[in-house]
Amino acid sequence: MHDFAYRKPAAGGWARDLDHREPVAGEAADGRVRVALDGDGRLVELHLDPRVAYLPLDELRRALIDAFTAAWDRRAGRDGDVAARYGAGVAPDRLRASLAEASETAERRFAEVCTALSDLNRRAARPW
């Protein structure tokens, strides 16, 4: 029997690996079925132990679903941890003040750009 495994080609092949987080893995059937998902939840690795050839089809199907679900749940947990870190300690008043300052700065810069464009338009209309 062969050890069937599929691995996504490295970046530069057909796949674009935009998310550089480490893959998450899930397994089932006592480790005979393993999958790995990238940061976007795409399957990047599938390992089938040769002994799965002797599993009934329904059991193999269930093992594949269980392994994928375990990896997906692990990925979701990791994403939740990251999101929680970003949300921790955010002071609404500070955020509101920062947004107001950014808006004022953007409005001021936009007014400067409009003035510069208006000046350029006037100069272009003048005969030389």
PDB file of C-alpha atoms in Angstrom:
ATOM      1  CA  MET A   1       0.000   0.000   0.000  1.00  0.00           C
ATOM      2  CA  HIS A   2       1.005   3.598  -0.557  1.00  0.00           C
ATOM      3  CA  ASP A   3       0.876   6.454   1.901  1.00  0.00           C
ATOM      4  CA  PHE A   4      -1.426   8.874   0.077  1.00  0.00           C
ATOM      5  CA  ALA A   5      -0.677  12.499   0.833  1.00  0.00           C
ATOM      6  CA  TYR A   6      -1.417  15.715  -0.971  1.00  0.00           C
ATOM      7  CA  ARG A   7       0.319  18.995  -0.199  1.00  0.00           C
ATOM      8  CA  LYS A   8      -0.431  22.358  -1.807  1.00  0.00           C
ATOM      9  CA  PRO A   9       2.510  23.677  -3.864  1.00  0.00           C
ATOM     10  CA  ALA A  10       4.618  26.419  -2.332  1.00  0.00           C
ATOM     11  CA  ALA A  11       3.854  30.047  -3.137  1.00  0.00           C
ATOM     12  CA  GLY A  12       4.671  30.806  -6.726  1.00  0.00           C
ATOM     13  CA  GLY A  13       2.736  27.759  -7.941  1.00  0.00           C
ATOM     14  CA  TRP A  14      -0.962  27.823  -8.778  1.00  0.00           C
ATOM     15  CA  ALA A  15      -1.939  28.863  -5.259  1.00  0.00           C
ATOM     16  CA  ARG A  16      -1.611  32.334  -3.810  1.00  0.00           C
ATOM     17  CA  ASP A  17      -0.741  32.137  -0.158  1.00  0.00           C
ATOM     18  CA  LEU A  18      -1.933  35.552   1.012  1.00  0.00           C
ATOM     19  CA  ASP A  19      -2.224  34.635   4.658  1.00  0.00           C
ATOM     20  CA  HIS A  20       1.047  33.602   6.269  1.00  0.00           C
ATOM     21  CA  ARG A  21      -0.404  32.179   9.465  1.00  0.00           C
ATOM     22  CA  GLU A  22       0.635  28.657  10.293  1.00  0.00           C
ATOM     23  CA  PRO A  23      -1.770  25.977   9.085  1.00  0.00           C
ATOM     24  CA  VAL A  24      -4.058  24.314  11.607  1.00  0.00           C
ATOM     25  CA  ALA A  25      -4.477  20.552  11.643  1.00  0.00           C
ATOM     26  CA  GLY A  26      -7.226  18.153  12.534  1.00  0.00           C
ATOM     27  CA  GLU A  27      -7.229  14.402  12.658  1.00  0.00           C
ATOM     28  CA  ALA A  28      -9.623  11.500  13.012  1.00  0.00           C
ATOM     29  CA  ALA A  29      -9.734   7.706  12.941  1.00  0.00           C
ATOM     30  CA  ASP A  30      -6.934   7.431  15.505  1.00  0.00           C
ATOM     31  CA  GLY A  31      -4.635   9.662  13.439  1.00  0.00           C
ATOM     32  CA  ARG A  32      -5.129   7.732  10.215  1.00  0.00           C
ATOM     33  CA  VAL A  33      -6.815  10.756   8.585  1.00  0.00           C
ATOM     34  CA  ARG A  34      -5.212  14.193   8.935  1.00  0.00           C
ATOM     35  CA  VAL A  35      -5.982  17.501   7.271  1.00  0.00           C
ATOM     36  CA  ALA A  36      -4.410  20.948   7.483  1.00  0.00           C
ATOM     37  CA  LEU A  37      -6.085  24.257   6.645  1.00  0.00           C
ATOM     38  CA  ASP A  38      -4.367  27.533   5.804  1.00  0.00           C
ATOM     39  CA  GLY A  39      -5.322  30.888   7.293  1.00  0.00           C
ATOM     40  CA  ASP A  40      -8.200  31.268   4.824  1.00  0.00           C
ATOM     41  CA  GLY A  41      -9.629  27.866   5.706  1.00  0.00           C
ATOM     42  CA  ARG A  42      -8.498  26.182   2.488  1.00  0.00           C
ATOM     43  CA  LEU A  43      -7.289  22.617   2.555  1.00  0.00           C
ATOM     44  CA  VAL A  44      -3.486  22.605   2.203  1.00  0.00           C
ATOM     45  CA  GLU A  45      -2.680  19.076   3.280  1.00  0.00           C
ATOM     46  CA  LEU A  46      -4.485  15.751   3.311  1.00  0.00           C
ATOM     47  CA  HIS A  47      -2.866  12.657   4.786  1.00  0.00           C
ATOM     48  CA  LEU A  48      -4.494   9.250   4.497  1.00  0.00           C
ATOM     49  CA  ASP A  49      -2.735   6.403   6.252  1.00  0.00           C
ATOM     50  CA  PRO A  50      -2.673   3.280   4.041  1.00  0.00           C
ATOM     51  CA  ARG A  51      -4.828   1.489   6.625  1.00  0.00           C
ATOM     52  CA  VAL A  52      -7.814   3.686   5.681  1.00  0.00           C
ATOM     53  CA  ALA A  53      -8.168   1.535   2.568  1.00  0.00           C
ATOM     54  CA  TYR A  54      -9.676  -1.107   4.851  1.00  0.00           C
ATOM     55  CA  LEU A  55     -12.233   1.238   6.415  1.00  0.00           C
ATOM     56  CA  PRO A  56     -15.828   1.002   5.262  1.00  0.00           C
ATOM     57  CA  LEU A  57     -16.722   3.928   3.002  1.00  0.00           C
ATOM     58  CA  ASP A  58     -19.108   5.492   5.542  1.00  0.00           C
ATOM     59  CA  GLU A  59     -16.438   5.345   8.253  1.00  0.00           C
ATOM     60  CA  LEU A  60     -13.852   6.944   5.945  1.00  0.00           C
ATOM     61  CA  ARG A  61     -16.325   9.666   4.978  1.00  0.00           C
ATOM     62  CA  ARG A  62     -17.068  10.344   8.665  1.00  0.00           C
ATOM     63  CA  ALA A  63     -13.321  10.440   9.465  1.00  0.00           C
ATOM     64  CA  LEU A  64     -12.680  12.994   6.699  1.00  0.00           C
ATOM     65  CA  ILE A  65     -15.528  15.185   7.924  1.00  0.00           C
ATOM     66  CA  ASP A  66     -14.381  14.879  11.550  1.00  0.00           C
ATOM     67  CA  ALA A  67     -10.761  15.759  10.694  1.00  0.00           C
ATOM     68  CA  PHE A  68     -11.819  18.776   8.636  1.00  0.00           C
ATOM     69  CA  THR A  69     -14.233  19.921  11.359  1.00  0.00           C
ATOM     70  CA  ALA A  70     -11.539  19.594  14.039  1.00  0.00           C
ATOM     71  CA  ALA A  71      -9.120  21.705  11.977  1.00  0.00           C
ATOM     72  CA  TRP A  72     -11.827  24.284  11.229  1.00  0.00           C
ATOM     73  CA  ASP A  73     -12.748  24.537  14.918  1.00  0.00           C
ATOM     74  CA  ARG A  74      -9.078  24.955  15.860  1.00  0.00           C
ATOM     75  CA  ARG A  75      -8.719  27.681  13.223  1.00  0.00           C
ATOM     76  CA  ALA A  76     -11.850  29.458  14.460  1.00  0.00           C
ATOM     77  CA  GLY A  77     -10.529  29.325  18.024  1.00  0.00           C
ATOM     78  CA  ARG A  78      -7.223  30.829  16.936  1.00  0.00           C
ATOM     79  CA  ASP A  79      -9.001  33.601  15.019  1.00  0.00           C
ATOM     80  CA  GLY A  80     -11.139  34.304  18.076  1.00  0.00           C
ATOM     81  CA  ASP A  81      -8.033  34.620  20.247  1.00  0.00           C
ATOM     82  CA  VAL A  82      -6.471  37.098  17.821  1.00  0.00           C
ATOM     83  CA  ALA A  83      -9.680  39.129  17.567  1.00  0.00           C
ATOM     84  CA  ALA A  84      -9.996  39.215  21.352  1.00  0.00           C
ATOM     85  CA  ARG A  85      -6.467  40.614  21.671  1.00  0.00           C
ATOM     86  CA  TYR A  86      -7.274  43.440  19.271  1.00  0.00           C
ATOM     87  CA  GLY A  87     -10.508  44.250  21.059  1.00  0.00           C
ATOM     88  CA  ALA A  88      -8.972  44.223  24.523  1.00  0.00           C
ATOM     89  CA  GLY A  89      -8.361  47.578  26.123  1.00  0.00           C
ATOM     90  CA  VAL A  90      -9.996  49.757  23.475  1.00  0.00           C
ATOM     91  CA  ALA A  91     -11.221  52.953  25.111  1.00  0.00           C
ATOM     92  CA  PRO A  92     -14.256  54.267  23.195  1.00  0.00           C
ATOM     93  CA  ASP A  93     -13.478  57.893  24.106  1.00  0.00           C
ATOM     94  CA  ARG A  94      -9.904  57.625  22.839  1.00  0.00           C
ATOM     95  CA  LEU A  95     -11.109  55.928  19.682  1.00  0.00           C
ATOM     96  CA  ARG A  96     -13.742  58.622  19.124  1.00  0.00           C
ATOM     97  CA  ALA A  97     -11.135  61.375  19.635  1.00  0.00           C
ATOM     98  CA  SER A  98      -8.694  59.686  17.244  1.00  0.00           C
ATOM     99  CA  LEU A  99     -11.379  59.336  14.589  1.00  0.00           C
ATOM    100  CA  ALA A 100     -12.404  62.988  14.986  1.00  0.00           C
ATOM    101  CA  GLU A 101      -8.783  64.100  14.643  1.00  0.00           C
ATOM    102  CA  ALA A 102      -8.289  61.916  11.563  1.00  0.00           C
ATOM    103  CA  SER A 103     -11.474  63.323  10.009  1.00  0.00           C
ATOM    104  CA  GLU A 104     -10.376  66.916  10.639  1.00  0.00           C
ATOM    105  CA  THR A 105      -6.963  66.219   9.159  1.00  0.00           C
ATOM    106  CA  ALA A 106      -8.525  64.577   6.101  1.00  0.00           C
ATOM    107  CA  GLU A 107     -10.888  67.528   5.586  1.00  0.00           C
ATOM    108  CA  ARG A 108      -8.001  69.990   5.887  1.00  0.00           C
ATOM    109  CA  ARG A 109      -5.880  68.017   3.394  1.00  0.00           C
ATOM    110  CA  PHE A 110      -8.813  67.753   0.996  1.00  0.00           C
ATOM    111  CA  ALA A 111      -9.309  71.527   1.154  1.00  0.00           C
ATOM    112  CA  GLU A 112      -5.590  72.021   0.395  1.00  0.00           C
ATOM    113  CA  VAL A 113      -5.818  69.686  -2.605  1.00  0.00           C
ATOM    114  CA  CYS A 114      -8.930  71.512  -3.868  1.00  0.00           C
ATOM    115  CA  THR A 115      -7.154  74.866  -3.562  1.00  0.00           C
ATOM    116  CA  ALA A 116      -4.112  73.545  -5.422  1.00  0.00           C
ATOM    117  CA  LEU A 117      -6.291  72.119  -8.208  1.00  0.00           C
ATOM    118  CA  SER A 118      -8.205  75.385  -8.478  1.00  0.00           C
ATOM    119  CA  ASP A 119      -4.920  77.317  -8.777  1.00  0.00           C
ATOM    120  CA  LEU A 120      -3.687  74.918 -11.467  1.00  0.00           C
ATOM    121  CA  ASN A 121      -6.962  75.313 -13.336  1.00  0.00           C
ATOM    122  CA  ARG A 122      -6.683  79.125 -13.266  1.00  0.00           C
ATOM    123  CA  ARG A 123      -3.068  79.002 -14.452  1.00  0.00           C
ATOM    124  CA  ALA A 124      -3.982  76.658 -17.282  1.00  0.00           C
ATOM    125  CA  ALA A 125      -6.717  79.058 -18.437  1.00  0.00           C
ATOM    126  CA  ARG A 126      -4.304  82.059 -18.594  1.00  0.00           C
ATOM    127  CA  PRO A 127      -2.721  82.845 -21.927  1.00  0.00           C
ATOM    128  CA  TRP A 128       1.077  82.687 -21.792  1.00  0.00           C
TER     129      TRP A 128
END
